[in-house]
Amino acid sequence: MQEDRGINRIFPRRRILLIAVVIPLARNVGRNTWESAVLEMVAVFYVARKTTMLKAAISILRVRRTNREDRDLNFTLHR
């Protein structure tokens, strides 16, 4: 039983690590297209099974998406 608890303690960290790795990969596959957005969402849903992790990942995605849109807008304005 003691070992099981140790394994369960490790899993959330692994899940966070997977999110940190999978999202940038998904982003690079479809550079700023709807495909990258779909891949990001699929990656998040696949990795984050628990609702709290899912909420955290989606909020992170929202922030990143708005930042990217701002950058794209600035790029087109300065062009």
mmCIF file with all atom_site columns, C-alpha atoms in Angstrom:
data_model
loop_
_atom_site.group_PDB
_atom_site.id
_atom_site.type_symbol
_atom_site.label_atom_id
_atom_site.label_alt_id
_atom_site.label_comp_id
_atom_site.label_asym_id
_atom_site.label_entity_id
_atom_site.label_seq_id
_atom_site.pdbx_PDB_ins_code
_atom_site.Cartn_x
_atom_site.Cartn_y
_atom_site.Cartn_z
_atom_site.occupancy
_atom_site.B_iso_or_equiv
_atom_site.pdbx_formal_charge
_atom_site.auth_seq_id
_atom_site.auth_comp_id
_atom_site.auth_asym_id
_atom_site.auth_atom_id
_atom_site.pdbx_PDB_model_num
ATOM 1  C CA . MET A 1 1  ? 0.000   0.000  0.000   1.00 0.00 ? 1  MET A CA 1
ATOM 2  C CA . GLN A 1 2  ? 2.840   2.360  0.807   1.00 0.00 ? 2  GLN A CA 1
ATOM 3  C CA . GLU A 1 3  ? 4.260   1.960  -2.730  1.00 0.00 ? 3  GLU A CA 1
ATOM 4  C CA . ASP A 1 4  ? 0.894   2.726  -4.329  1.00 0.00 ? 4  ASP A CA 1
ATOM 5  C CA . ARG A 1 5  ? 0.732   6.037  -2.508  1.00 0.00 ? 5  ARG A CA 1
ATOM 6  C CA . GLY A 1 6  ? 4.189   6.948  -3.781  1.00 0.00 ? 6  GLY A CA 1
ATOM 7  C CA . ILE A 1 7  ? 3.181   6.154  -7.380  1.00 0.00 ? 7  ILE A CA 1
ATOM 8  C CA . ASN A 1 8  ? -0.017  8.203  -7.032  1.00 0.00 ? 8  ASN A CA 1
ATOM 9  C CA . ARG A 1 9  ? 2.028   11.112 -5.742  1.00 0.00 ? 9  ARG A CA 1
ATOM 10 C CA . ILE A 1 10 ? 4.243   11.009 -8.848  1.00 0.00 ? 10 ILE A CA 1
ATOM 11 C CA . PHE A 1 11 ? 1.418   10.868 -11.414 1.00 0.00 ? 11 PHE A CA 1
ATOM 12 C CA . PRO A 1 12 ? 0.172   14.491 -11.183 1.00 0.00 ? 12 PRO A CA 1
ATOM 13 C CA . ARG A 1 13 ? 3.724   15.731 -11.760 1.00 0.00 ? 13 ARG A CA 1
ATOM 14 C CA . ARG A 1 14 ? 4.058   13.483 -14.778 1.00 0.00 ? 14 ARG A CA 1
ATOM 15 C CA . ARG A 1 15 ? 0.772   14.793 -16.125 1.00 0.00 ? 15 ARG A CA 1
ATOM 16 C CA . ILE A 1 16 ? 1.909   18.408 -15.761 1.00 0.00 ? 16 ILE A CA 1
ATOM 17 C CA . LEU A 1 17 ? 5.172   17.534 -17.502 1.00 0.00 ? 17 LEU A CA 1
ATOM 18 C CA . LEU A 1 18 ? 3.254   15.901 -20.375 1.00 0.00 ? 18 LEU A CA 1
ATOM 19 C CA . ILE A 1 19 ? 1.116   19.021 -20.820 1.00 0.00 ? 19 ILE A CA 1
ATOM 20 C CA . ALA A 1 20 ? 4.249   21.167 -20.836 1.00 0.00 ? 20 ALA A CA 1
ATOM 21 C CA . VAL A 1 21 ? 5.800   18.977 -23.553 1.00 0.00 ? 21 VAL A CA 1
ATOM 22 C CA . VAL A 1 22 ? 2.765   18.117 -25.709 1.00 0.00 ? 22 VAL A CA 1
ATOM 23 C CA . ILE A 1 23 ? 1.312   21.621 -26.166 1.00 0.00 ? 23 ILE A CA 1
ATOM 24 C CA . PRO A 1 24 ? 4.465   23.150 -27.735 1.00 0.00 ? 24 PRO A CA 1
ATOM 25 C CA . LEU A 1 25 ? 4.805   20.090 -29.978 1.00 0.00 ? 25 LEU A CA 1
ATOM 26 C CA . ALA A 1 26 ? 1.204   20.447 -31.128 1.00 0.00 ? 26 ALA A CA 1
ATOM 27 C CA . ARG A 1 27 ? 1.861   24.140 -31.682 1.00 0.00 ? 27 ARG A CA 1
ATOM 28 C CA . ASN A 1 28 ? 4.880   23.534 -33.909 1.00 0.00 ? 28 ASN A CA 1
ATOM 29 C CA . VAL A 1 29 ? 3.093   20.949 -36.075 1.00 0.00 ? 29 VAL A CA 1
ATOM 30 C CA . GLY A 1 30 ? 0.508   23.394 -37.425 1.00 0.00 ? 30 GLY A CA 1
ATOM 31 C CA . ARG A 1 31 ? 2.072   26.832 -36.944 1.00 0.00 ? 31 ARG A CA 1
ATOM 32 C CA . ASN A 1 32 ? -0.679  29.389 -36.149 1.00 0.00 ? 32 ASN A CA 1
ATOM 33 C CA . THR A 1 33 ? -3.447  27.581 -38.028 1.00 0.00 ? 33 THR A CA 1
ATOM 34 C CA . TRP A 1 34 ? -6.720  26.050 -36.844 1.00 0.00 ? 34 TRP A CA 1
ATOM 35 C CA . GLU A 1 35 ? -4.912  22.690 -36.983 1.00 0.00 ? 35 GLU A CA 1
ATOM 36 C CA . SER A 1 36 ? -2.560  23.734 -34.192 1.00 0.00 ? 36 SER A CA 1
ATOM 37 C CA . ALA A 1 37 ? -5.524  24.876 -32.099 1.00 0.00 ? 37 ALA A CA 1
ATOM 38 C CA . VAL A 1 38 ? -7.283  21.535 -32.593 1.00 0.00 ? 38 VAL A CA 1
ATOM 39 C CA . LEU A 1 39 ? -4.094  19.620 -31.807 1.00 0.00 ? 39 LEU A CA 1
ATOM 40 C CA . GLU A 1 40 ? -3.567  21.670 -28.641 1.00 0.00 ? 40 GLU A CA 1
ATOM 41 C CA . MET A 1 41 ? -7.090  20.965 -27.427 1.00 0.00 ? 41 MET A CA 1
ATOM 42 C CA . VAL A 1 42 ? -6.766  17.252 -28.223 1.00 0.00 ? 42 VAL A CA 1
ATOM 43 C CA . ALA A 1 43 ? -3.445  17.132 -26.380 1.00 0.00 ? 43 ALA A CA 1
ATOM 44 C CA . VAL A 1 44 ? -4.917  18.873 -23.344 1.00 0.00 ? 44 VAL A CA 1
ATOM 45 C CA . PHE A 1 45 ? -7.995  16.634 -23.197 1.00 0.00 ? 45 PHE A CA 1
ATOM 46 C CA . TYR A 1 46 ? -5.859  13.518 -23.672 1.00 0.00 ? 46 TYR A CA 1
ATOM 47 C CA . VAL A 1 47 ? -3.329  14.415 -20.992 1.00 0.00 ? 47 VAL A CA 1
ATOM 48 C CA . ALA A 1 48 ? -5.568  16.142 -18.435 1.00 0.00 ? 48 ALA A CA 1
ATOM 49 C CA . ARG A 1 49 ? -8.216  13.635 -17.387 1.00 0.00 ? 49 ARG A CA 1
ATOM 50 C CA . LYS A 1 50 ? -8.916  15.280 -14.031 1.00 0.00 ? 50 LYS A CA 1
ATOM 51 C CA . THR A 1 51 ? -11.200 18.319 -14.172 1.00 0.00 ? 51 THR A CA 1
ATOM 52 C CA . THR A 1 52 ? -8.886  20.564 -12.145 1.00 0.00 ? 52 THR A CA 1
ATOM 53 C CA . MET A 1 53 ? -5.952  19.866 -14.466 1.00 0.00 ? 53 MET A CA 1
ATOM 54 C CA . LEU A 1 54 ? -8.229  20.359 -17.462 1.00 0.00 ? 54 LEU A CA 1
ATOM 55 C CA . LYS A 1 55 ? -9.390  23.753 -16.184 1.00 0.00 ? 55 LYS A CA 1
ATOM 56 C CA . ALA A 1 56 ? -5.813  24.833 -15.512 1.00 0.00 ? 56 ALA A CA 1
ATOM 57 C CA . ALA A 1 57 ? -4.663  23.727 -18.974 1.00 0.00 ? 57 ALA A CA 1
ATOM 58 C CA . ILE A 1 58 ? -7.585  25.441 -20.728 1.00 0.00 ? 58 ILE A CA 1
ATOM 59 C CA . SER A 1 59 ? -6.965  28.696 -18.836 1.00 0.00 ? 59 SER A CA 1
ATOM 60 C CA . ILE A 1 60 ? -3.276  28.530 -19.825 1.00 0.00 ? 60 ILE A CA 1
ATOM 61 C CA . LEU A 1 61 ? -4.308  27.929 -23.447 1.00 0.00 ? 61 LEU A CA 1
ATOM 62 C CA . ARG A 1 62 ? -6.687  30.911 -23.379 1.00 0.00 ? 62 ARG A CA 1
ATOM 63 C CA . VAL A 1 63 ? -3.938  33.215 -22.153 1.00 0.00 ? 63 VAL A CA 1
ATOM 64 C CA . ARG A 1 64 ? -1.492  31.920 -24.767 1.00 0.00 ? 64 ARG A CA 1
ATOM 65 C CA . ARG A 1 65 ? -4.051  32.200 -27.560 1.00 0.00 ? 65 ARG A CA 1
ATOM 66 C CA . THR A 1 66 ? -4.833  35.852 -26.749 1.00 0.00 ? 66 THR A CA 1
ATOM 67 C CA . ASN A 1 67 ? -1.115  36.639 -26.541 1.00 0.00 ? 67 ASN A CA 1
ATOM 68 C CA . ARG A 1 68 ? -0.569  35.051 -29.951 1.00 0.00 ? 68 ARG A CA 1
ATOM 69 C CA . GLU A 1 69 ? -3.449  37.008 -31.489 1.00 0.00 ? 69 GLU A CA 1
ATOM 70 C CA . ASP A 1 70 ? -1.999  40.239 -30.080 1.00 0.00 ? 70 ASP A CA 1
ATOM 71 C CA . ARG A 1 71 ? 1.383   39.381 -31.563 1.00 0.00 ? 71 ARG A CA 1
ATOM 72 C CA . ASP A 1 72 ? -0.152  38.623 -34.964 1.00 0.00 ? 72 ASP A CA 1
ATOM 73 C CA . LEU A 1 73 ? -2.044  41.919 -34.862 1.00 0.00 ? 73 LEU A CA 1
ATOM 74 C CA . ASN A 1 74 ? 1.105   43.858 -33.959 1.00 0.00 ? 74 ASN A CA 1
ATOM 75 C CA . PHE A 1 75 ? 3.003   42.124 -36.745 1.00 0.00 ? 75 PHE A CA 1
ATOM 76 C CA . THR A 1 76 ? 0.391   43.080 -39.357 1.00 0.00 ? 76 THR A CA 1
ATOM 77 C CA . LEU A 1 77 ? 0.216   46.670 -38.054 1.00 0.00 ? 77 LEU A CA 1
ATOM 78 C CA . HIS A 1 78 ? 3.988   47.176 -38.167 1.00 0.00 ? 78 HIS A CA 1
ATOM 79 C CA . ARG A 1 79 ? 4.399   45.547 -41.558 1.00 0.00 ? 79 ARG A CA 1
#
